[in-house]
Coordinates of C-alpha atoms in Angstrom, one line a residue:
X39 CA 64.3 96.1 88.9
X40 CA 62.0 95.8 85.9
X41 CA 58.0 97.3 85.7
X42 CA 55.4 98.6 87.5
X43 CA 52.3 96.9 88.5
X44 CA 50.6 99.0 91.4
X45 CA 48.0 102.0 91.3
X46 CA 48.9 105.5 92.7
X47 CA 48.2 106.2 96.3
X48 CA 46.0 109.5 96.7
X49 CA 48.0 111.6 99.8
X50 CA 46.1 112.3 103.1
X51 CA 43.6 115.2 102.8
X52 CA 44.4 118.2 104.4
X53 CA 41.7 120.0 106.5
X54 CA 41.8 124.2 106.0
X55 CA 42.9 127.1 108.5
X56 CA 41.0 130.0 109.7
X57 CA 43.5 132.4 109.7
X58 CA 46.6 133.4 107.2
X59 CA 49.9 134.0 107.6
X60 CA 51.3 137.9 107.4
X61 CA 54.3 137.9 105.3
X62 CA 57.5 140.1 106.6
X63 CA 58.8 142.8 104.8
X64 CA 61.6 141.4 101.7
X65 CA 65.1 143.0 101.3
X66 CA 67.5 140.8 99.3
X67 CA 65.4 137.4 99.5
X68 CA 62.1 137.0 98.6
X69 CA 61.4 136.5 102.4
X70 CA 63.2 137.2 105.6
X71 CA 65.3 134.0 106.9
X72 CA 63.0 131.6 109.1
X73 CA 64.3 130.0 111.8
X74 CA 63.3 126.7 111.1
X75 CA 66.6 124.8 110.0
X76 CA 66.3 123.6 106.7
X77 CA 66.2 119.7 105.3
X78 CA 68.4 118.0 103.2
X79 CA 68.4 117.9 99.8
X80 CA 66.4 114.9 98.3
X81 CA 68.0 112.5 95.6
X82 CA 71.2 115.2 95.3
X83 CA 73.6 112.0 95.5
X84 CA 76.1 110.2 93.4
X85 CA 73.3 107.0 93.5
X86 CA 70.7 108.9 92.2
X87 CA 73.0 110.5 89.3
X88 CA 74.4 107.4 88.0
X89 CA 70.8 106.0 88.0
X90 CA 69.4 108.7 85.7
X91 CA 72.6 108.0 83.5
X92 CA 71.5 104.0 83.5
X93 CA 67.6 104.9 83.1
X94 CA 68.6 106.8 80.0
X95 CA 70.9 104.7 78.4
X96 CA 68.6 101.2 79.0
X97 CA 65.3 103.3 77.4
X98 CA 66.8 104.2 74.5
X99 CA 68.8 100.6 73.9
X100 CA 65.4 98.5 75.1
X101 CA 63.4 100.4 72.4
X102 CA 65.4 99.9 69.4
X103 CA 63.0 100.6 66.3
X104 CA 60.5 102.6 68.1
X105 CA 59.7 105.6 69.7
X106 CA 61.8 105.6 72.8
X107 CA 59.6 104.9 75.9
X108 CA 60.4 108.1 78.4
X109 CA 59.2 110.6 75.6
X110 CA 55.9 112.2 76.0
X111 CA 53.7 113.1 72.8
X112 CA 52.0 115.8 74.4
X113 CA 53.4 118.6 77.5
X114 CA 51.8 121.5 78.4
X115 CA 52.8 124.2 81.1
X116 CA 50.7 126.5 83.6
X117 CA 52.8 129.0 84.8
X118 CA 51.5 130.7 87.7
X119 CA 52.4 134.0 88.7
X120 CA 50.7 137.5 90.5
X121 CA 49.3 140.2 88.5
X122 CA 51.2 143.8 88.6
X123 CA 48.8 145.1 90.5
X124 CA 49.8 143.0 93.7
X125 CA 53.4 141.3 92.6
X126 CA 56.1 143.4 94.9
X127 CA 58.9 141.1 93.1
X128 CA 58.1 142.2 89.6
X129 CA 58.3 138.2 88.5
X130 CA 56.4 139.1 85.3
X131 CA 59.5 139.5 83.0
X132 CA 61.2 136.0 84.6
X133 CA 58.0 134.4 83.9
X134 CA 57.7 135.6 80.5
X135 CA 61.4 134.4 79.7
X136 CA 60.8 131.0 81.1
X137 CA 57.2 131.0 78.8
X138 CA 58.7 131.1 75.9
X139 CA 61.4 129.0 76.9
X140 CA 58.9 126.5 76.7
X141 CA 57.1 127.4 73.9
X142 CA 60.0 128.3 71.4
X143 CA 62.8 126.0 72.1
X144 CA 60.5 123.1 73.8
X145 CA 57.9 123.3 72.0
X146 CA 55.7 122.4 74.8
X147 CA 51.7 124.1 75.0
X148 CA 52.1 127.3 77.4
X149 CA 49.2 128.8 79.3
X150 CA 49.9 131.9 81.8
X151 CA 47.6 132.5 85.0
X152 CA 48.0 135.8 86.5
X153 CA 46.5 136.0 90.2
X154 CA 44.6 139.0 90.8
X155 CA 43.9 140.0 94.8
X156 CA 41.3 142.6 93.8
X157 CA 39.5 140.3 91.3
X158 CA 35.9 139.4 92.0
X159 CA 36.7 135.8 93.1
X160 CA 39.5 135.4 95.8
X161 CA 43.0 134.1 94.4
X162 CA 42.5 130.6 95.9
X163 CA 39.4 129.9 93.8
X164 CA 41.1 132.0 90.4
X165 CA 43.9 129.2 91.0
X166 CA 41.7 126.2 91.7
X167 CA 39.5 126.9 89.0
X168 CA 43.1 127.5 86.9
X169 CA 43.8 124.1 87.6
X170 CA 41.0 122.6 87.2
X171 CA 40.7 124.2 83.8
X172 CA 44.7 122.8 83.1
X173 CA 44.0 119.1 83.8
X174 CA 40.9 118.8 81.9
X175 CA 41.8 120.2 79.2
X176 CA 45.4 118.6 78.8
X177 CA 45.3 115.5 81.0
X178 CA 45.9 111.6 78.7
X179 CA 48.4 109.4 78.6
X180 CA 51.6 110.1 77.6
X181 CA 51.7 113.1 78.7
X182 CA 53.3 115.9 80.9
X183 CA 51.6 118.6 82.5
X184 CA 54.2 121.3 84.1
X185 CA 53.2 123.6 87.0
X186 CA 55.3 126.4 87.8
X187 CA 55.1 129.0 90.6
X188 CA 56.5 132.5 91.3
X189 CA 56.2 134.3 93.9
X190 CA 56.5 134.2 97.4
X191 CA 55.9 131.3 99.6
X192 CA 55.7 131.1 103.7
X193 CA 54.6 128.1 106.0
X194 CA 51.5 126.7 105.8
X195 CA 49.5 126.5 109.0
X196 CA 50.3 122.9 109.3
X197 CA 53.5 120.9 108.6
X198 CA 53.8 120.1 104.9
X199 CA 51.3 123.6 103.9
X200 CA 53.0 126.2 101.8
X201 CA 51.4 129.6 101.6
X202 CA 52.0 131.0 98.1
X203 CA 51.3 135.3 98.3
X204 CA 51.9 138.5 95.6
X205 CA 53.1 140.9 98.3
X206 CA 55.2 140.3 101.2
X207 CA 52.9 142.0 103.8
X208 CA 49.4 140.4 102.4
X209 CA 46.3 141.8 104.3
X210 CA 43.1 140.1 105.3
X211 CA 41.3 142.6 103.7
X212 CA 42.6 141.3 100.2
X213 CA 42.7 137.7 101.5
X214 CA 45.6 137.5 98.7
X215 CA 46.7 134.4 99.7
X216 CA 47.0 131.0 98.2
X217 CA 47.0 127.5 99.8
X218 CA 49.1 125.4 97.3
X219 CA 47.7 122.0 99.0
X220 CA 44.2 123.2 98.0
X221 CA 44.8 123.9 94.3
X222 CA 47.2 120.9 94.0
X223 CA 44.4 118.2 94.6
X224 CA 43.7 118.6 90.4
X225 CA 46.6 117.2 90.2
X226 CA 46.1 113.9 92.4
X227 CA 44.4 112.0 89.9
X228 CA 45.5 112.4 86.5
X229 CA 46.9 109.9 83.4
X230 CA 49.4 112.1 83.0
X231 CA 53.2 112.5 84.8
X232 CA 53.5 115.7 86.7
X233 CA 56.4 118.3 87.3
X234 CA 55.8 121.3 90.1
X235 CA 58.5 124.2 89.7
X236 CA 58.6 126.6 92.5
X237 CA 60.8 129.6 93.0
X238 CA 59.1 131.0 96.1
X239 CA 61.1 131.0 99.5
X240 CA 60.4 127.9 102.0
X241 CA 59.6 126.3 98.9
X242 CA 61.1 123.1 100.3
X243 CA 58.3 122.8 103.1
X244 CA 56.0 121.5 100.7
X245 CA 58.3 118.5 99.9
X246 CA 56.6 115.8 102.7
X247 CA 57.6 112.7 104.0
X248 CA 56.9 109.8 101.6
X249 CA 58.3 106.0 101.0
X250 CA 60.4 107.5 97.6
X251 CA 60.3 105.1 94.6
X252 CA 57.8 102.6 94.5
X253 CA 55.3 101.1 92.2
X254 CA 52.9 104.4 91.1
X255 CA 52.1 104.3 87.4
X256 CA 52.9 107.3 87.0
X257 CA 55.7 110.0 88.1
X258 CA 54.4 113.1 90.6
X259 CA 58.0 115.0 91.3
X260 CA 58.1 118.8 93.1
X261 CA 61.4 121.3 92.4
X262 CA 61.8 123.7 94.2
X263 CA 63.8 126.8 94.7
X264 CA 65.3 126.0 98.5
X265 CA 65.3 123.3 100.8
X266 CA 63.1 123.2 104.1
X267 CA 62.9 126.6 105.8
X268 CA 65.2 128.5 103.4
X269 CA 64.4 131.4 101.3
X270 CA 65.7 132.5 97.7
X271 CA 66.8 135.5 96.1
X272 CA 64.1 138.3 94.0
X273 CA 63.7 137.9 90.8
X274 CA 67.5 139.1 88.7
X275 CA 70.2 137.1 87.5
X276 CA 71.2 135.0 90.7
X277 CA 67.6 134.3 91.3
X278 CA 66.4 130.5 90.9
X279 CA 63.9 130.8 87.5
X280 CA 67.2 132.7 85.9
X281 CA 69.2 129.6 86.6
X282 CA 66.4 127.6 85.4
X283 CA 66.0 129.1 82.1
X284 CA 69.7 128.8 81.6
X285 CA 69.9 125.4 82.8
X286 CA 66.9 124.8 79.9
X287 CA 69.0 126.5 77.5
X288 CA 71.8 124.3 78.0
X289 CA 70.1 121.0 78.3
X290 CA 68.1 121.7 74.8
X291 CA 71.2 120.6 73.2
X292 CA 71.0 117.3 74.8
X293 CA 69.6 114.8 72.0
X294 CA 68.5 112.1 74.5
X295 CA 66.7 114.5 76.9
X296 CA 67.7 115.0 80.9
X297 CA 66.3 113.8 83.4
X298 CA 64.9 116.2 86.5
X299 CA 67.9 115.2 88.9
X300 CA 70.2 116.0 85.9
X301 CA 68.3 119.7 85.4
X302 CA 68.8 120.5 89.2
X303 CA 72.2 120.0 89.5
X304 CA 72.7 121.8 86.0
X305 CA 70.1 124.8 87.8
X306 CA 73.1 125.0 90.5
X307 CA 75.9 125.5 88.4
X308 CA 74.4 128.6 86.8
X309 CA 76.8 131.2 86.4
X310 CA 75.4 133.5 88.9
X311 CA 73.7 131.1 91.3
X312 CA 74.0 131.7 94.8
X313 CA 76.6 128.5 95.8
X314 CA 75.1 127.6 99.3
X315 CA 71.5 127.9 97.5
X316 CA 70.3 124.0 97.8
X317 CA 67.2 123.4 95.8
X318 CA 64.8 120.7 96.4
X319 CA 63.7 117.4 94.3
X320 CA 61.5 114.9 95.5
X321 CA 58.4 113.2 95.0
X322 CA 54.7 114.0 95.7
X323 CA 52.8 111.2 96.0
X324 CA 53.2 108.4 98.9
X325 CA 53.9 105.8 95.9
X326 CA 55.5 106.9 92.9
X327 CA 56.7 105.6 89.8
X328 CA 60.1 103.6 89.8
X329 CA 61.4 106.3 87.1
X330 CA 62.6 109.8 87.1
X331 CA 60.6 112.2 84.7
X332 CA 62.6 113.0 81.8
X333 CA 62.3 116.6 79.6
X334 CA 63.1 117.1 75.8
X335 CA 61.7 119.1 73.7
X336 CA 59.3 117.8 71.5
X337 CA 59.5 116.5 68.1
X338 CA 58.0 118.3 65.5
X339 CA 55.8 116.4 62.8
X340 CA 58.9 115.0 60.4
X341 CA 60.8 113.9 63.0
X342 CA 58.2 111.9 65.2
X343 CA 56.7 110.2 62.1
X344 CA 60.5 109.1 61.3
X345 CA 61.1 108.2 65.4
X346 CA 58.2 105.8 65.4
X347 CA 57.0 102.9 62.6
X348 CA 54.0 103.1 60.9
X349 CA 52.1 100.6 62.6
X350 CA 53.0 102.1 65.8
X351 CA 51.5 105.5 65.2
X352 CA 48.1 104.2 64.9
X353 CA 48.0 102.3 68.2
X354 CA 45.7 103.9 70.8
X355 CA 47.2 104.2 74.7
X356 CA 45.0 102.1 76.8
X357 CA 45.0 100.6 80.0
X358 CA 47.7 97.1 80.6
X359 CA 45.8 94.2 81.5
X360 CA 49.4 93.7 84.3
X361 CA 52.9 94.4 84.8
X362 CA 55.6 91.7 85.8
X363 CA 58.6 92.6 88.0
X364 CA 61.9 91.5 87.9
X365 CA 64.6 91.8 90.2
X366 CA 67.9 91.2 89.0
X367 CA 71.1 90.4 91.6
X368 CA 74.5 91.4 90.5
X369 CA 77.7 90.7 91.8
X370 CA 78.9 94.5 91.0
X371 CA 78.3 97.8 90.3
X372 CA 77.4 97.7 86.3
X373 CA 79.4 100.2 83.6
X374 CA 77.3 102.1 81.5
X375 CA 78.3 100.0 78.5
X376 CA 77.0 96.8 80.3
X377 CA 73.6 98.8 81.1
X378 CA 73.4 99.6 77.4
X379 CA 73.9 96.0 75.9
X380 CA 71.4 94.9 78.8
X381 CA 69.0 97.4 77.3
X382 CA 69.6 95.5 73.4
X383 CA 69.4 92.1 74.8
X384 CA 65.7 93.3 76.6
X385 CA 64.6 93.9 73.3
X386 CA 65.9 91.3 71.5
X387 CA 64.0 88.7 74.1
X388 CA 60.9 91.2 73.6
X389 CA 60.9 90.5 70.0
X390 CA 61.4 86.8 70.1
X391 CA 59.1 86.2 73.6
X392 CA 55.3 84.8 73.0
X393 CA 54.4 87.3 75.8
X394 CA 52.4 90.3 74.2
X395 CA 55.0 93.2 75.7
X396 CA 54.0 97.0 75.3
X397 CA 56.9 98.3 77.2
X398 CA 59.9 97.7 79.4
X399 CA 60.9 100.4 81.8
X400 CA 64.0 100.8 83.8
X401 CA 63.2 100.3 87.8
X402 CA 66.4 101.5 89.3
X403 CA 69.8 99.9 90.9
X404 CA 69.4 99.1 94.5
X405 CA 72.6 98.4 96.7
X406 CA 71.9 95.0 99.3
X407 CA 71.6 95.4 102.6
X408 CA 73.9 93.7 104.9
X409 CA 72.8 91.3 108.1
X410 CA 72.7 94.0 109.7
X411 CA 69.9 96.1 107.8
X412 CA 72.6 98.6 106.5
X413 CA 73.1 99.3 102.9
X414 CA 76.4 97.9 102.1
X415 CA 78.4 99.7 99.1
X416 CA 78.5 98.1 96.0
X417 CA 82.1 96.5 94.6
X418 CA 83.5 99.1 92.0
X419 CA 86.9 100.7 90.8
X420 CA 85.0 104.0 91.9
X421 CA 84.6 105.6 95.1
X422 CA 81.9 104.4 97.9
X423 CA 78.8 105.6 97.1
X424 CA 76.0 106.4 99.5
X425 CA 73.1 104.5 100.3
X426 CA 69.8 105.1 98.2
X427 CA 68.2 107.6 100.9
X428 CA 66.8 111.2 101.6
X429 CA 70.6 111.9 102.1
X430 CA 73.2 114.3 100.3
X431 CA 76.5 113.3 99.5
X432 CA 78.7 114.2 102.4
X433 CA 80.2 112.0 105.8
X434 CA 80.2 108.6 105.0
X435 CA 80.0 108.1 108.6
X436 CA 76.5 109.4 108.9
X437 CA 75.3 106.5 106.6
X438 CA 75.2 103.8 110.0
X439 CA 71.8 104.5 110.8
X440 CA 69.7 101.5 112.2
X441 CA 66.6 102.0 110.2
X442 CA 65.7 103.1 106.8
X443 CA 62.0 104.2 104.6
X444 CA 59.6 101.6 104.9
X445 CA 61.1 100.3 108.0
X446 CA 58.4 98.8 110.8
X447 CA 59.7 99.9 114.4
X448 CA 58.3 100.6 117.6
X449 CA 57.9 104.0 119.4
X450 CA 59.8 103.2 123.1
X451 CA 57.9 106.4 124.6
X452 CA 54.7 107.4 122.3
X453 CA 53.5 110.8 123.0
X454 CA 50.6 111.0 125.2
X455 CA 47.3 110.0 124.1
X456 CA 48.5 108.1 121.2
X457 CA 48.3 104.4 121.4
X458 CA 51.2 102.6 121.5
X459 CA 51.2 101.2 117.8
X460 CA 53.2 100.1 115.2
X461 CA 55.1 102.7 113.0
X462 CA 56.7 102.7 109.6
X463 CA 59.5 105.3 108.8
X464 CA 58.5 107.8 106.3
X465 CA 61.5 109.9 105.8
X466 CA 65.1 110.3 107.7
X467 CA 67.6 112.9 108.4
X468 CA 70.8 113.5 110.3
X469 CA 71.0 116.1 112.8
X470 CA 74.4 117.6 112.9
X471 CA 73.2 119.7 116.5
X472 CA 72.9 116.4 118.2
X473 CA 74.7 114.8 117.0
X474 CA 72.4 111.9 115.6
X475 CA 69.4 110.2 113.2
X476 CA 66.0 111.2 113.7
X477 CA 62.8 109.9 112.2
X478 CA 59.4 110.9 111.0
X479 CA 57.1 108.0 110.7
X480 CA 53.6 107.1 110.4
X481 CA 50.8 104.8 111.4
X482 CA 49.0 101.9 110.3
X483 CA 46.2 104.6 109.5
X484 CA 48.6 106.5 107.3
X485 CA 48.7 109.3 109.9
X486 CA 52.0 111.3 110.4
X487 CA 53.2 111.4 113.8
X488 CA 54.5 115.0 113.2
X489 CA 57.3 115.3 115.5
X490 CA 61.0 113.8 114.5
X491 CA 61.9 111.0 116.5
X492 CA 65.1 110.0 117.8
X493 CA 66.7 107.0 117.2
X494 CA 67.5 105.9 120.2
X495 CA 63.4 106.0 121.1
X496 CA 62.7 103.5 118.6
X497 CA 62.8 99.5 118.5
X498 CA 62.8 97.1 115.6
X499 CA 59.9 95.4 114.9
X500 CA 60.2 92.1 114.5

């Protein structure tokens, strides 16, 4: 699929608690282990790799002669961390490492907020104000803004909160604690594309239920240190921001830029990260863009005066009067070389077309569904891959499940006091205790219906 053409969708509004969670004390992790069992993995699968390979490869072949379309002329980091004074994990020297990580090798603009619990204004207004202060000083187009967190993390008061604290036993004398759903509402309405990095334990409970890829305008992703319910190791060499710098290190070297699947599955083979560690990527708004975000390090003067003509460099971003989609059928599973000669014959038609085209952007290769509603593999020389869902590569078996994202269905036995009312399926997950599929969904009002539902209490709609 080919181009965007619908506005972002702001996320439901999330009313505040009275009360705060009291952390447990740490030993090895940042927090002791929850009980809660943890989700899978989002956009970990073989789909989702090959299609940052193709997204990559059809950007830089679709914008012969010019700048290539996925790099940003302007990102600037916040890194958010606790001061000294009430940090118990000593994250100051990670943070500092990963700073000029950024700065140095990236290139990228680099502000540091330290939260202070004994400061005159409470650490959720010092971080609202912080990010406030980020996005209006470095939000436009073309741009990434970075967020990073250290520190620890607990469950919010409702599903989808995350708690974000300096010590591990916070009082309500201090009030030391942060909730990240707050703060993160700067962030809803911005020009520019947005990457959260979080290595805090239950990091993974602030990745929510959404419809995946859609037609956003712009890209909102989260990465995080664990998945649902899990924690992560204190700050040292197995921790998650040490396999994050190295992974940085690493990828720097990559003329053509990563995307942010390809940078967590490079964070995981870290020498010294833990191997059953599973960090989380997936997106933050309901409708995001059709693209994965994708990190270079910036050209300096020389070279982006050489990467893009003359005539280009003068142009000022404004808004498109539309966008036209495409959808493309194929009879197989395109190679990589196909996807690149596609990407040269785009831009051939784009300079020869009597359509005024700014840009083409790669939309991703969708699988067909069968008769039956289930993603059918794609013909190939490779291996069966999985179908395009919130689901890790793992028993192919688990892939025959009636209903997928966006799917209307019916509720057989809504809980009480809820009307019976159509539903559409929000996110998916296989539980291995059941054995079986279970569903969250949400109603025509855009409410969640917070517990999972079973398969086998849902009904098509027609």
């Amino acid at each position: 699929m080919l181009g965007v053409f619908a506005p972002d969708v702001t996320p439901s509004d999330v009313s505040p608690g009275e009360t705060k969670s009291l952390r447990p004390d740490v030993s090895a992790t940042h927090d002791q282990q929850h009980n809660k069992k943890a989700s899978i993995v989002d956009y970990d699968d073989e789909d989702e790799q090959l299609n940052s390979d193709f997204q990559l490869l059809f950007d830089q072949n679709a914008q012969v002669g010019r700048q290539s379309s996925w790099r940003y002329d302007k990102v600037a980091a916040l890194l958010i961390s606790w001061d000294g004074s009430c940090d118990d994990l000593n994250t100051e020297r990670e943070v500092d490492d990963l700073a000029r990580m950024f700065r140095d090798t990236y290139r990228y603009k680099v502000q540091n907020v330290r939260l202070k619990s004994n400061g005159v204004h409470l650490p959720q207004v010092q971080v609202n104000k912080s990010m406030a202060d980020f996005v209006f000083e470095e939000d436009g187009p073309s741009t990434l803004l970075l967020v990073y967190y250290a520190g620890h993390g607990t469950p919010g008061q409702r599903p989808g909160n995350l708690e974000l604290t300096g010590e591990s036993s916070p009082t309500i004398d201090n009030a030391a604690t942060v909730v990240w759903n707050y703060a993160e509402a700067a962030l809803q309405q911005t020009k520019a594309d947005i990457l959260e990095i979080f290595d805090c334990c239950y990091a993974g409970d602030l990745s929510r239920g959404s419809g995946g890829r859609g037609f956003g305008t712009r890209c909102f992703e989260f990465l995080g240190a664990t998945s649902s319910g899990a924690t992560t190791r204190a700050p040292g060499p197995s921790s998650f921001s040490s396999g994050l710098i190295w992974a940085l290190r690493v990828l720097a070297k990559e003329s053509d830029g990563f995307t942010t699947n390809k940078l967590v599955n490079k964070i995981r083979e870290a020498p010294n990260f833990p191997k059953k560690q599973v960090p989380v990527l997936t997106e933050r708004n309901d409708l995001s863009s059709l693209q994965r975000i994708v990190i270079a390090p910036l050209l300096d003067a020389d070279e982006a005066s050489t990467a893009a003509p003359a005539e280009e460099q003068d142009m000022k971003p404004h808004q498109p009067w539309g966008f036209l989609d495409l959808r493309i059928s194929l009879e197989r599973r395109p190679t990589k070389v196909e996807i690149g000669k596609f990407g040269k014959d785009v831009c051939m038609i784009m300079q020869t077309t009597d359509l005024k085209v700014r840009s083409v952007k790669w939309g991703g290769l969708y699988r067909s569904l069968s008769a039956d509603g289930i993603h059918s593999p794609m013909p190939s020389q490779t291996p069966q891959l999985p179908d395009r869902s919130r689901v890790t590569v793992g028993d192919i078996g688990k892939l025959d499940n009636r209903f997928d994202v966006d799917d209307k269905v019916w509720m057989k036995n809504p809980a009480a006091g809820r009307p019976d009312c159509l539903m559409c399926v929000v996110e998916k997950r296989y539980d291995d205790n059941k054995p079986g599929w279970e569903y969250k969904l949400k109603d025509t009002r855009d409410e969640l219906y917070q517990p999972w539902v079973s398969e086998k209490e849902l009904t098509e709609a027609s």
